[in-house]
Coordinates of C-alpha atoms and ligand atoms in Angstrom, one line a residue:
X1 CA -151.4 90.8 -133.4
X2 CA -149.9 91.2 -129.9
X3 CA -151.4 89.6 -127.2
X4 CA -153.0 92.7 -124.8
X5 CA -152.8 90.3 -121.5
X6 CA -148.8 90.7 -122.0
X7 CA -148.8 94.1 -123.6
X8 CA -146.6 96.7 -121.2
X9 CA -146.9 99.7 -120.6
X10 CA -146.2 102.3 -118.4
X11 CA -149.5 102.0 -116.4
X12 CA -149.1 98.3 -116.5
X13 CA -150.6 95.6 -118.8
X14 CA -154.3 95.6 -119.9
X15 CA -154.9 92.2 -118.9
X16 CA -153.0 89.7 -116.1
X17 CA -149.9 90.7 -113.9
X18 CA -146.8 92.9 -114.7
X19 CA -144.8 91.1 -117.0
X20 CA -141.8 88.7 -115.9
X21 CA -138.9 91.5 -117.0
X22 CA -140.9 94.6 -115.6
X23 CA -141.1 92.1 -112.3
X24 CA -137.1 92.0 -112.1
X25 CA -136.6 95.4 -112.9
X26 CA -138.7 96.9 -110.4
X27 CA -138.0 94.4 -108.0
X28 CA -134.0 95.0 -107.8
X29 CA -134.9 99.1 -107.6
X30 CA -136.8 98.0 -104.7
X31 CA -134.4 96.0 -103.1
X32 CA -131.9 99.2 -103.6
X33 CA -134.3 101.7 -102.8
X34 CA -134.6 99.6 -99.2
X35 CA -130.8 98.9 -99.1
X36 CA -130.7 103.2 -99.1
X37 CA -133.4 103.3 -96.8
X38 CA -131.4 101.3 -94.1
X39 CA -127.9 102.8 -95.3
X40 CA -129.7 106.5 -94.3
X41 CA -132.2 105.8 -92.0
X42 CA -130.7 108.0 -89.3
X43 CA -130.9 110.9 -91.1
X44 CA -134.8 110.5 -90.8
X45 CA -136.4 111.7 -87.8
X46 CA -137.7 108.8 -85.9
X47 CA -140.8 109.9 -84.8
X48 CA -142.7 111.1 -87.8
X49 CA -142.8 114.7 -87.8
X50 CA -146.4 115.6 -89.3
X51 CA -149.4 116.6 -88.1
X52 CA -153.1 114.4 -87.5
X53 CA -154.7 114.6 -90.9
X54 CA -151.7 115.8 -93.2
X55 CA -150.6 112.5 -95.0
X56 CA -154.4 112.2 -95.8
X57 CA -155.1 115.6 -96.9
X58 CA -152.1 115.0 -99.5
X59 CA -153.5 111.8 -101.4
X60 CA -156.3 112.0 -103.9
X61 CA -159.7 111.0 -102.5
X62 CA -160.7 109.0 -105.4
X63 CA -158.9 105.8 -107.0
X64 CA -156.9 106.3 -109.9
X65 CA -159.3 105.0 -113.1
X66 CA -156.0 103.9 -115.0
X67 CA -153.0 102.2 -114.0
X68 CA -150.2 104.4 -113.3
X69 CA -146.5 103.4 -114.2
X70 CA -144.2 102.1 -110.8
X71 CA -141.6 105.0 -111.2
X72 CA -144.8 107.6 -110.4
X73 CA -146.0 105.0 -107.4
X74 CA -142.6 104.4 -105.7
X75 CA -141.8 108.1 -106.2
X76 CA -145.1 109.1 -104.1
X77 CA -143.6 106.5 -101.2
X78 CA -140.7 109.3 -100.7
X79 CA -142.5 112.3 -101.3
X80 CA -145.5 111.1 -98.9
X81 CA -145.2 107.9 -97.6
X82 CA -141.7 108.6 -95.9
X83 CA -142.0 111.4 -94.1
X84 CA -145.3 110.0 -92.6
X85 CA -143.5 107.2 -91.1
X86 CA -142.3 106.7 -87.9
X87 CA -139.4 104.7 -88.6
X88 CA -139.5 101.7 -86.4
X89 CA -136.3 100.3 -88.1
X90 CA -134.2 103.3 -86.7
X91 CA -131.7 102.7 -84.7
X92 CA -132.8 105.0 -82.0
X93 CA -136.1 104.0 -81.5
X94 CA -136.4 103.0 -77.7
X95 CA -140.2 103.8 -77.4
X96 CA -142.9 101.1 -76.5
X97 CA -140.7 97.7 -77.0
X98 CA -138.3 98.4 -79.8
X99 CA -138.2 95.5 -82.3
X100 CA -136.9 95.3 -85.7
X101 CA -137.1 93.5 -89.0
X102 CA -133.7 92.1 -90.5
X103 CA -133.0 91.4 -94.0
X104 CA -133.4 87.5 -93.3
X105 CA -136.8 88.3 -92.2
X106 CA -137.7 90.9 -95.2
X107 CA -136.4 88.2 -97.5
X108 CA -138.5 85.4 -96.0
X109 CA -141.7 88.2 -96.2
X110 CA -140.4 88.7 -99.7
X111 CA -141.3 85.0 -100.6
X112 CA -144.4 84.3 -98.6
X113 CA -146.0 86.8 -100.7
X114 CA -144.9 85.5 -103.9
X115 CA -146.4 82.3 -102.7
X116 CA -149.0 83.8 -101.3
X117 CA -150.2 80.2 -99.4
X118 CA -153.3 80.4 -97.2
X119 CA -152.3 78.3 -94.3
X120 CA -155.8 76.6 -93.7
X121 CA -155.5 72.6 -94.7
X122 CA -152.0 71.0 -94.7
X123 CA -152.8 70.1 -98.7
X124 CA -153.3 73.8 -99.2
X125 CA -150.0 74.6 -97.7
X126 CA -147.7 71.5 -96.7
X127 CA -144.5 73.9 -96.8
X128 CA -145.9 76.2 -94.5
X129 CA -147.4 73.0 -92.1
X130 CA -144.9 71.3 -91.8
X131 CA -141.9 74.0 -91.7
X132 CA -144.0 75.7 -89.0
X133 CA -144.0 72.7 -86.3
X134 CA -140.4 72.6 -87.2
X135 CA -138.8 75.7 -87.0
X136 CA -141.3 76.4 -83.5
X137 CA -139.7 73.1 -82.4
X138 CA -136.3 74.6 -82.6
X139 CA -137.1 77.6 -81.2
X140 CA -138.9 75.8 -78.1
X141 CA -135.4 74.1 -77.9
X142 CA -133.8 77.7 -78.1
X143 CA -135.9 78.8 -75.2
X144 CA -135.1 76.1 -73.2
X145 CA -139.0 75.0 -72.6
X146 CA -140.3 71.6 -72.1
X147 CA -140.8 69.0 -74.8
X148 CA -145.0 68.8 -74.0
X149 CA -145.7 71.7 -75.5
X150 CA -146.5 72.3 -79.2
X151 CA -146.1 75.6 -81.0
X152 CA -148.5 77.2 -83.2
X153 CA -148.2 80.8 -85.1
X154 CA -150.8 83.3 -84.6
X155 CA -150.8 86.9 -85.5
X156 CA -150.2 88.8 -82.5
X157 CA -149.7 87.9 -78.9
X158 CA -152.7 89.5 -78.5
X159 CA -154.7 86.9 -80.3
X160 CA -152.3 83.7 -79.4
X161 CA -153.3 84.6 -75.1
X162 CA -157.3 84.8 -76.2
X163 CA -157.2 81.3 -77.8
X164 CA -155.0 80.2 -74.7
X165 CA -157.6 81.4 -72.5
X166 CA -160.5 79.9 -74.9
X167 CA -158.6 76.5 -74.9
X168 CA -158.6 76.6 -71.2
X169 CA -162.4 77.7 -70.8
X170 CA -162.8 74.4 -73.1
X171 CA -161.6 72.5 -70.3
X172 CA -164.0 73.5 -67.7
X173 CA -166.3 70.9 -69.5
X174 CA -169.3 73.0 -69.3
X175 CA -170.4 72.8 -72.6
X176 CA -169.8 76.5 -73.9
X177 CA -168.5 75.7 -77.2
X178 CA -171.9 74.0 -77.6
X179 CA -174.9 76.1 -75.6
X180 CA -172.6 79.5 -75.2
X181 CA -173.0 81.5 -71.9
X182 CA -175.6 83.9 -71.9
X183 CA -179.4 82.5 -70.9
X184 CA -177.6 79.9 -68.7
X185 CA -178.3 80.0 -65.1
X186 CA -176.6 76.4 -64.3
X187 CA -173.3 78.3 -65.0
X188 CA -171.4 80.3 -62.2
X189 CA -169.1 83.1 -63.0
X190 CA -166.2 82.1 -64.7
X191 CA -162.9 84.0 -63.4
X192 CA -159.4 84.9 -65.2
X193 CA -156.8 86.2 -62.5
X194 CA -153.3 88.2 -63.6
X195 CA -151.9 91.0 -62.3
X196 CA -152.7 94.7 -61.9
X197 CA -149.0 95.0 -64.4
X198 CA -150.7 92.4 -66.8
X199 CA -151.0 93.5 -70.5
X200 CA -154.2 95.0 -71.9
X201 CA -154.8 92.2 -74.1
X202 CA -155.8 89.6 -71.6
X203 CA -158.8 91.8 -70.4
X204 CA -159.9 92.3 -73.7
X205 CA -159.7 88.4 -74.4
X206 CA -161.8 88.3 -71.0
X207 CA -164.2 90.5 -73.3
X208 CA -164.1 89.0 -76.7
X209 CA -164.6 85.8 -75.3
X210 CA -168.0 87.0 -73.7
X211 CA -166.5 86.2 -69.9
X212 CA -167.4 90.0 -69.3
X213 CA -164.7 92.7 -67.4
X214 CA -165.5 91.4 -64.4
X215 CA -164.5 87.9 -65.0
X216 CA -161.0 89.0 -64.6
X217 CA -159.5 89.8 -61.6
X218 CA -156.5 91.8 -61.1
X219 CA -153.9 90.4 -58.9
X220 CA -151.5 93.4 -56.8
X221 CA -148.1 93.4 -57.2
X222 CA -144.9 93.6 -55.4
X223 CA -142.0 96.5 -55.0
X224 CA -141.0 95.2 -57.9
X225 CA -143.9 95.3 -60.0
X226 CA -144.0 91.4 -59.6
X227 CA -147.6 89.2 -58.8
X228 CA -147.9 88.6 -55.1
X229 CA -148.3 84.8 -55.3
X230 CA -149.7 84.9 -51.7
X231 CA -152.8 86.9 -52.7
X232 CA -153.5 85.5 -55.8
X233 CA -154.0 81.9 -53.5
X234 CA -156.0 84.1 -51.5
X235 CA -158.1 85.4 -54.1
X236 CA -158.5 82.2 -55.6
X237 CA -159.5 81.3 -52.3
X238 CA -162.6 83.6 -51.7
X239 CA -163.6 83.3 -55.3
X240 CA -164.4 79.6 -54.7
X241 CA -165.8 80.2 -51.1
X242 CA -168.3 83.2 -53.4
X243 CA -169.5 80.5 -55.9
X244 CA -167.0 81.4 -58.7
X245 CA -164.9 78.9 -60.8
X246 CA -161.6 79.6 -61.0
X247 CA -160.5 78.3 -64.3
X248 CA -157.2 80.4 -65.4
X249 CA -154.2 82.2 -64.5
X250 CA -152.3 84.5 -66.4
X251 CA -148.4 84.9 -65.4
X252 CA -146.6 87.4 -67.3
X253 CA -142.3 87.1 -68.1
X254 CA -141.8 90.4 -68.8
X255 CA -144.6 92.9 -68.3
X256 CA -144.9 95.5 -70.7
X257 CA -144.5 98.8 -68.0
X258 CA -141.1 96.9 -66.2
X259 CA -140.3 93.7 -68.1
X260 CA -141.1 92.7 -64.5
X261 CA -140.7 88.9 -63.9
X262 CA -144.2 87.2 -61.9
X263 CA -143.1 84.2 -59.7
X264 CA -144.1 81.5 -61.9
X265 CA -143.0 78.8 -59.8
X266 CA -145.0 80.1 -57.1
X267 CA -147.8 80.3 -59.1
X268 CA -147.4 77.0 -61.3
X269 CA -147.9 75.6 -58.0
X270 CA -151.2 77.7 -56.7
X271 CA -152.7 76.3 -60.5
X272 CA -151.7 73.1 -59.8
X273 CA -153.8 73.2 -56.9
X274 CA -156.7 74.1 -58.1
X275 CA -156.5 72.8 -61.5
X276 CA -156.6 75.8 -63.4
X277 CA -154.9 76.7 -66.3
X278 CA -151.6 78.8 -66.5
X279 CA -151.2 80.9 -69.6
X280 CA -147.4 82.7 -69.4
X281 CA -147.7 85.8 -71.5
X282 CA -143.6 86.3 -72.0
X283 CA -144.6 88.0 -75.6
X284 CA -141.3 90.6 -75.0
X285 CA -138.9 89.1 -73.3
X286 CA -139.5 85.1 -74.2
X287 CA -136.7 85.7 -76.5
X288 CA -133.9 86.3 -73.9
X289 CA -134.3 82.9 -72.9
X290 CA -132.4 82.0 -76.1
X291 CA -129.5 83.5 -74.3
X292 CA -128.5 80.6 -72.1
X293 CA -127.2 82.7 -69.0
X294 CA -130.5 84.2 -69.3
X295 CA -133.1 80.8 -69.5
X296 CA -133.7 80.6 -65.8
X297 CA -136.1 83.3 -66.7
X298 CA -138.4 80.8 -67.2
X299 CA -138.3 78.8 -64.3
X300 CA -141.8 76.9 -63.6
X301 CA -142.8 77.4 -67.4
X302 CA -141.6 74.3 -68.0
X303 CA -144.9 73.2 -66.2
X304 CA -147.2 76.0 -67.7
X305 CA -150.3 74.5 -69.9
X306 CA -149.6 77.7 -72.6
X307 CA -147.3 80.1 -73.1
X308 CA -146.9 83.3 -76.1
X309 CA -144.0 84.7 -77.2
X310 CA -142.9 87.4 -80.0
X311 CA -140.3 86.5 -82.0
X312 CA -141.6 90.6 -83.8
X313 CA -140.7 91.7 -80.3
X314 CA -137.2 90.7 -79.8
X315 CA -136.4 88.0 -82.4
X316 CA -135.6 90.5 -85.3
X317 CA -138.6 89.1 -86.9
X318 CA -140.9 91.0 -89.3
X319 CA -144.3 91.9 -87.7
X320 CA -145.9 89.8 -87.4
X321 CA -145.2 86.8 -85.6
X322 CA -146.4 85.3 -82.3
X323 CA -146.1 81.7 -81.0
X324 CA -148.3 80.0 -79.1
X325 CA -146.9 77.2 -77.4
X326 CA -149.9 74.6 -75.8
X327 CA -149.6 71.4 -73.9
X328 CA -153.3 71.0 -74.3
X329 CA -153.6 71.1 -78.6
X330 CA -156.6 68.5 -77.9
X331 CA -158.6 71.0 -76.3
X332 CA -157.2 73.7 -78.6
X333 CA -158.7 71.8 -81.5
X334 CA -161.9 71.3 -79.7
X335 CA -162.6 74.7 -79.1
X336 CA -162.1 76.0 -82.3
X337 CA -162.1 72.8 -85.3
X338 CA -165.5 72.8 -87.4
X339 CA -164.5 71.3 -90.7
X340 CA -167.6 71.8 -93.5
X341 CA -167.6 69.4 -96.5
X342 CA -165.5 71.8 -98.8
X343 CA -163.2 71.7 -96.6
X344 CA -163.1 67.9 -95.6
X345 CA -159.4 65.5 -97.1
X346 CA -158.5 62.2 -97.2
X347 CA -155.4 62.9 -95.1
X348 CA -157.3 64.9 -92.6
X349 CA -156.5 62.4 -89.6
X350 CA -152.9 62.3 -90.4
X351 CA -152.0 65.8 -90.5
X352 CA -152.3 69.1 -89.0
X353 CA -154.7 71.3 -90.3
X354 CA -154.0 75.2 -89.6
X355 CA -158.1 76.3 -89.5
X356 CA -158.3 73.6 -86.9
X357 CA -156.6 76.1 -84.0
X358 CA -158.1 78.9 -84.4
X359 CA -160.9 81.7 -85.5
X360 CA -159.3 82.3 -88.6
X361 CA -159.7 79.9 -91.5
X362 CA -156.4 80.9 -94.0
X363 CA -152.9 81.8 -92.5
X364 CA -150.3 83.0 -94.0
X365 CA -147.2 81.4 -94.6
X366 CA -144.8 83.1 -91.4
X367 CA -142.9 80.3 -90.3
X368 CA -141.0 80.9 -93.3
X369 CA -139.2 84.2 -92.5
X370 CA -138.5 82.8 -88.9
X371 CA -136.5 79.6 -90.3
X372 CA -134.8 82.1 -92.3
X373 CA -133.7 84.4 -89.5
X374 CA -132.8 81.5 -87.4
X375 CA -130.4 79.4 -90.3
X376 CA -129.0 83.1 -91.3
X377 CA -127.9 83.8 -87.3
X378 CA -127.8 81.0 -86.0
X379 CA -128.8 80.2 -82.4
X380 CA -125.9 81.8 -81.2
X381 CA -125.7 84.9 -83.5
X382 CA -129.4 85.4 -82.2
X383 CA -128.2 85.2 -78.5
X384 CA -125.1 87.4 -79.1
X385 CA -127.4 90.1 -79.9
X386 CA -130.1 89.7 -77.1
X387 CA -126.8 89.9 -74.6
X388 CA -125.4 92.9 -76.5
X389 CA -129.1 94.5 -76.2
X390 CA -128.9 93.6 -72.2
X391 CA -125.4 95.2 -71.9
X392 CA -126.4 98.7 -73.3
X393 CA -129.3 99.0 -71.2
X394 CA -127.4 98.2 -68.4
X395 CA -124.4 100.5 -69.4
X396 CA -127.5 103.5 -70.1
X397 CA -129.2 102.2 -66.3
X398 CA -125.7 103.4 -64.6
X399 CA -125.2 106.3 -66.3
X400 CA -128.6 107.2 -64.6
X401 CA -127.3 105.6 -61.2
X402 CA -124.6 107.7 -61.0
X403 CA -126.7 111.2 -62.1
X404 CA -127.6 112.6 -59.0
X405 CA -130.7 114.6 -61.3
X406 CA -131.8 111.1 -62.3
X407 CA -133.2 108.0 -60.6
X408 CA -134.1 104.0 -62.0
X409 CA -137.5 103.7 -61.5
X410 CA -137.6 99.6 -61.4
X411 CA -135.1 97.0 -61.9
X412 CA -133.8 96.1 -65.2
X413 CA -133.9 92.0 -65.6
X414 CA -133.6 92.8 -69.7
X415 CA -133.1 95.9 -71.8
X416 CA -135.7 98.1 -70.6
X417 CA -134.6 100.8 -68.5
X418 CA -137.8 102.9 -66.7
X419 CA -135.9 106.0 -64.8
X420 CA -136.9 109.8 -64.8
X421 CA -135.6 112.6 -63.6
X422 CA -135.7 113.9 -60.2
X423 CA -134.1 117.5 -59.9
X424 CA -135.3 119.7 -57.0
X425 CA -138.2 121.2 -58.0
X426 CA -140.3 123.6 -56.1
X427 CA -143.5 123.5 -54.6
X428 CA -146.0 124.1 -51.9
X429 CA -146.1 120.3 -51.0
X430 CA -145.4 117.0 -51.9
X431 CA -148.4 116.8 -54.0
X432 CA -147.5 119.6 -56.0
X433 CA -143.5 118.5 -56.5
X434 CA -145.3 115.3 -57.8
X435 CA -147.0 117.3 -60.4
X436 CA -144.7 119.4 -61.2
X437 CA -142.1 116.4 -61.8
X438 CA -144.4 114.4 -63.8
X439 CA -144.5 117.5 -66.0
X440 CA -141.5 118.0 -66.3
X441 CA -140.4 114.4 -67.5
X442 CA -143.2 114.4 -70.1
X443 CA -141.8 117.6 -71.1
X444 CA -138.1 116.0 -71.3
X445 CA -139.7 113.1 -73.4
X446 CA -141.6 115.2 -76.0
X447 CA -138.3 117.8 -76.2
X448 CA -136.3 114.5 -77.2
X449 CA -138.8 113.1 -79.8
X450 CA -139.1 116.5 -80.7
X451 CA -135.7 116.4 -82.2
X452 CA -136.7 113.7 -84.0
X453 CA -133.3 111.9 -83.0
X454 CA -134.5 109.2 -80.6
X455 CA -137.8 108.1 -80.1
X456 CA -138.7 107.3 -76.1
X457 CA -142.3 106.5 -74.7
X458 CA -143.6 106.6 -70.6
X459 CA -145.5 104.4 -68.3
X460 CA -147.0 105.4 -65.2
X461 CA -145.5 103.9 -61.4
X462 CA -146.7 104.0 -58.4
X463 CA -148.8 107.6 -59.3
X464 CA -145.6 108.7 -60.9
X465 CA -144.6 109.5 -64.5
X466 CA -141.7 107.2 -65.8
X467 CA -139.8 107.6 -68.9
X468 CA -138.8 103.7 -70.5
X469 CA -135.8 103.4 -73.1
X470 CA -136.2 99.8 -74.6
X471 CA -133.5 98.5 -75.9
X472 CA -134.0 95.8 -79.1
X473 CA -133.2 97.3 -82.5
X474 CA -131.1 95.0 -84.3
X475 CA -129.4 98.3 -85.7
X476 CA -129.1 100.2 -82.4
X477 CA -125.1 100.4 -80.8
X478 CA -123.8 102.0 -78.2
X479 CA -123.4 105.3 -80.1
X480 CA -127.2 105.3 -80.4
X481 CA -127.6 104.9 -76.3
X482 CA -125.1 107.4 -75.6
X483 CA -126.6 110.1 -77.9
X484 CA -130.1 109.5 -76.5
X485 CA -128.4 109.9 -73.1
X486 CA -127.3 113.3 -74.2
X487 CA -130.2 114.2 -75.5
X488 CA -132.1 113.5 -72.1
X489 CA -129.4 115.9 -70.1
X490 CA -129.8 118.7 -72.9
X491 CA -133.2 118.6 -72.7
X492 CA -133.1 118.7 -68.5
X493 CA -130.8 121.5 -68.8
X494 CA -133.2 123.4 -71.0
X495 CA -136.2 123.1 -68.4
X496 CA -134.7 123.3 -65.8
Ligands
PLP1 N1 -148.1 91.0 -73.8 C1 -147.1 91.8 -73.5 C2 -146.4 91.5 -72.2 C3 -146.8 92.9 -74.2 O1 -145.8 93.8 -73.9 C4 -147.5 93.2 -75.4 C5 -147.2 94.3 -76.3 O2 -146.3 95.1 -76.1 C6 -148.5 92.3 -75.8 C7 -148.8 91.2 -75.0 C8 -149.3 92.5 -77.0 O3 -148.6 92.2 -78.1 P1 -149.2 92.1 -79.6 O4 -149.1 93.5 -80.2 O5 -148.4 91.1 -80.3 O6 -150.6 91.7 -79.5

């Protein structure tokens, strides 16, 4: 009698996994079926073109009771799956921050799920342990940044700034790992400063980590959407004179609006001061620092106590993948280590455990995909294509220059271009040019996605509506940036 654990058939096996030969022959129709994808992906529309609620309405509100054969699945990714994406890999994609996977990175993905290693305790995972301190060494060496500071892979930037931050809190030595905050009246308020361009996800560490909204407080900014270093000393200043403790500062290398550069020397200096913490949030443009024209970038970080950055931003890395780099692991540990007896090992004082850095207790095994991308470029291939990214926005921010219908709306230190456009327009008075401007740029934007041939997002400057073409698609040429340029003019023909 056949064993049913191993018995095929189409809707899989009764028992255990899909057997060992159905494994390889779906897997290489896979690996084809994405080798198409990326061979056609710009005949897809990059935005996806459906509307809220359609993709749902489509798939079966109930689980299927039996297995279904893997033709009948991966046939329902293109009838409905496809066309509900917004293809992130296309080469025109400039919206947001364009990243992009890369077949190193897919391949290294690939693996970690066949191993499917939960990161917690180095004898649950000392691959992905040990591989991880040594391909973020490499890649602190790659940036250029000091030897003091250790890397360690979270998720998201989003989460690697919030255990920055809690790291730092740590070190205010008042006990808040231990008694909490709230019911205490010996503590004063504790306050987070970065600037008004700082991303979203510091205030809402500020909140997760029960400091409250107002325990941030939002630096202005230059012209050029920079931190005014003067009036965060100032700040700093009355906060201390109120009763406050001052405890971190928040310096961001490329903010997510501008890919504006704060003065991190300027400020290094202001924390050293006052011996507060500096967390740099450089989750976009980080990566550019592995371009060696481009590492002064970083000047002062060298002295920062933390620092995130993406390598799923700009490192061609599969999301997701953030690095936290942290001169202070000690206090890292202490905020977040609580080893229970299941979890206790012998080797436990000689090693690294993962669960000892953070909220989570399992981690997946992501440093593999990132040694993978770095052996298959190599430092340099990585750099040549940051440099390439830097050149077509720059070659797309003179076009604009010389239009007299267009204008740059900040300077471009990487491959982000914010511009708009800026015909005559008329109107009663300058408030209602404004308007109708704004308008017409948002209209400009949604006629381009519209076409579903480039994919571009907005920000908001000074009061005034901005388009932003980001630049770092591993796939993208200069083909892509000039077709997206066309598409722009066609569109301000049209409105206009
Ligand atoms: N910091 C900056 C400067 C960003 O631009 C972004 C996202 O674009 C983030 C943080 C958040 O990144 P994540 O999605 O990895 O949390």
């Amino acid at each position: 009698m056949s064993d049913p654990g191993n018995r095929t058939t189409d809707s899989g096996p009764a028992l255990g996994d899909m057997s060992v030969e159905e494994f390889r022959r779906h897997g290489h129709q896979i690996v084809n079926w994405i080798s198409d994808y990326f061979e056609n992906i710009e005949k897809l529309p990059v935005l996806a073109q459906i509307e809220p609620g359609e993709l749902k309405a489509a798939l079966p509100s109930s689980p299927p009771p039996q297995g279904e054969a893997m033709e009948a699945i991966l046939a329902d990714v293109d009838r409905l799956i496809v066309p509900a994406l917004t293809h992130w890999s296309h080469p025109s994609f400039f919206a947001y921050f364009a990243t992009s996977t890369s077949a190193p990175g897919i391949f290294g993905e690939l693996l970690s799920a066949a191993f499917d290693v939960k990161g917690m305790l180095w004898r649950t995972s000392p691959a992905s342990t040990e591989l991880e301190e040594v391909v973020l060494d490499w890649l602190r060496q790659m940036m250029g940044l000091d030897a003091g500071l250790t890397g360690f892979v979270y998720d998201t930037a989003s989460v690697s700034s919030m255990h920055a931050i809690a790291a730092a809190r740590e070190g205010v030595e008042l006990r808040i790992r231990e008694e909490g905050m709230s019911g205490r009246a010996d503590l004063p308020l504790l306050r987070v400063y970065a600037s008004e361009q700082a991303h979203s996800s510091i205030e809402k560490a500020i909140i997760t980590l029960g400091l409250g909204q107002r325990g941030l407080r939002k630096i202005p900014t230059d012209a050029e959407f920079r931190m005014e270093a003067k009036a965060l000393g100032e700040a700093i200043e009355e906060d201390k004179r109120e009763g406050f403790l001052p405890f971190c500062v928040v310096a961001t290398v490329g903010t997510t609006s501008t890919s504006s550069i704060d003065p991190v020397r300027a400020i290094v200096e202001i924390c050293k001061q006052h011996t507060m913490w500096l967390h740099v949030d450089a989750a976009y443009a980080g990566s550019a620092a592995v371009v060696p024209e481009l590492r002064h970038i970083l000047d002062g970080c060298e002295r920062a106590d933390s620092f995130v950055v993406n390598p799923h931003k700009w490192l061609f890395t599969p999301f997701d993948l953030s690095v936290l780099y942290c001169r202070h692991m000690d206090l890292l540990r202490r905020a977040f280590s609580l080893v229970p007896e299941y979890l206790r090992t012998p080797e436990q004082e000689k090693v690294r455990s993962g669960s000892d850095y953070g909220i989570q207790l399992g981690r997946r095994f992501r440093a593999l995909k990132l040694w993978m991308i770095i052996r298959y470029f190599g430092h340099e291939g990585l750099a040549a294509r940051i440099r390439e990214h830097c050149r077509l926005a720059r070659l797309f921010a003179s076009w604009v220059d010389a239009a007299p219908e267009w204008e740059l709306s900040a300077p471009l230190p990487f491959a982000l271009v914010c511009f708009r456009a800026c015909p005559q327009v008329d109107g009663e008075n300058n408030e209602e040019r404004a308007r109708q401007l704004d308008a017409l740029n948002e209209a400009i934007m949604h006629g381009v996605n519209g076409t579903g041939d480039a994919f571009l997002s907005h920000t908001k400057l000074n009061d005034k509506l901005v388009l932003r073409l980001s630049i770092g698609n591993i796939r993208t040429t200069e083909k892509h940036v000039r077709r997206v340029w066309e598409l722009l003019n066609e569109q301000l023909a049209l409105l206009c």
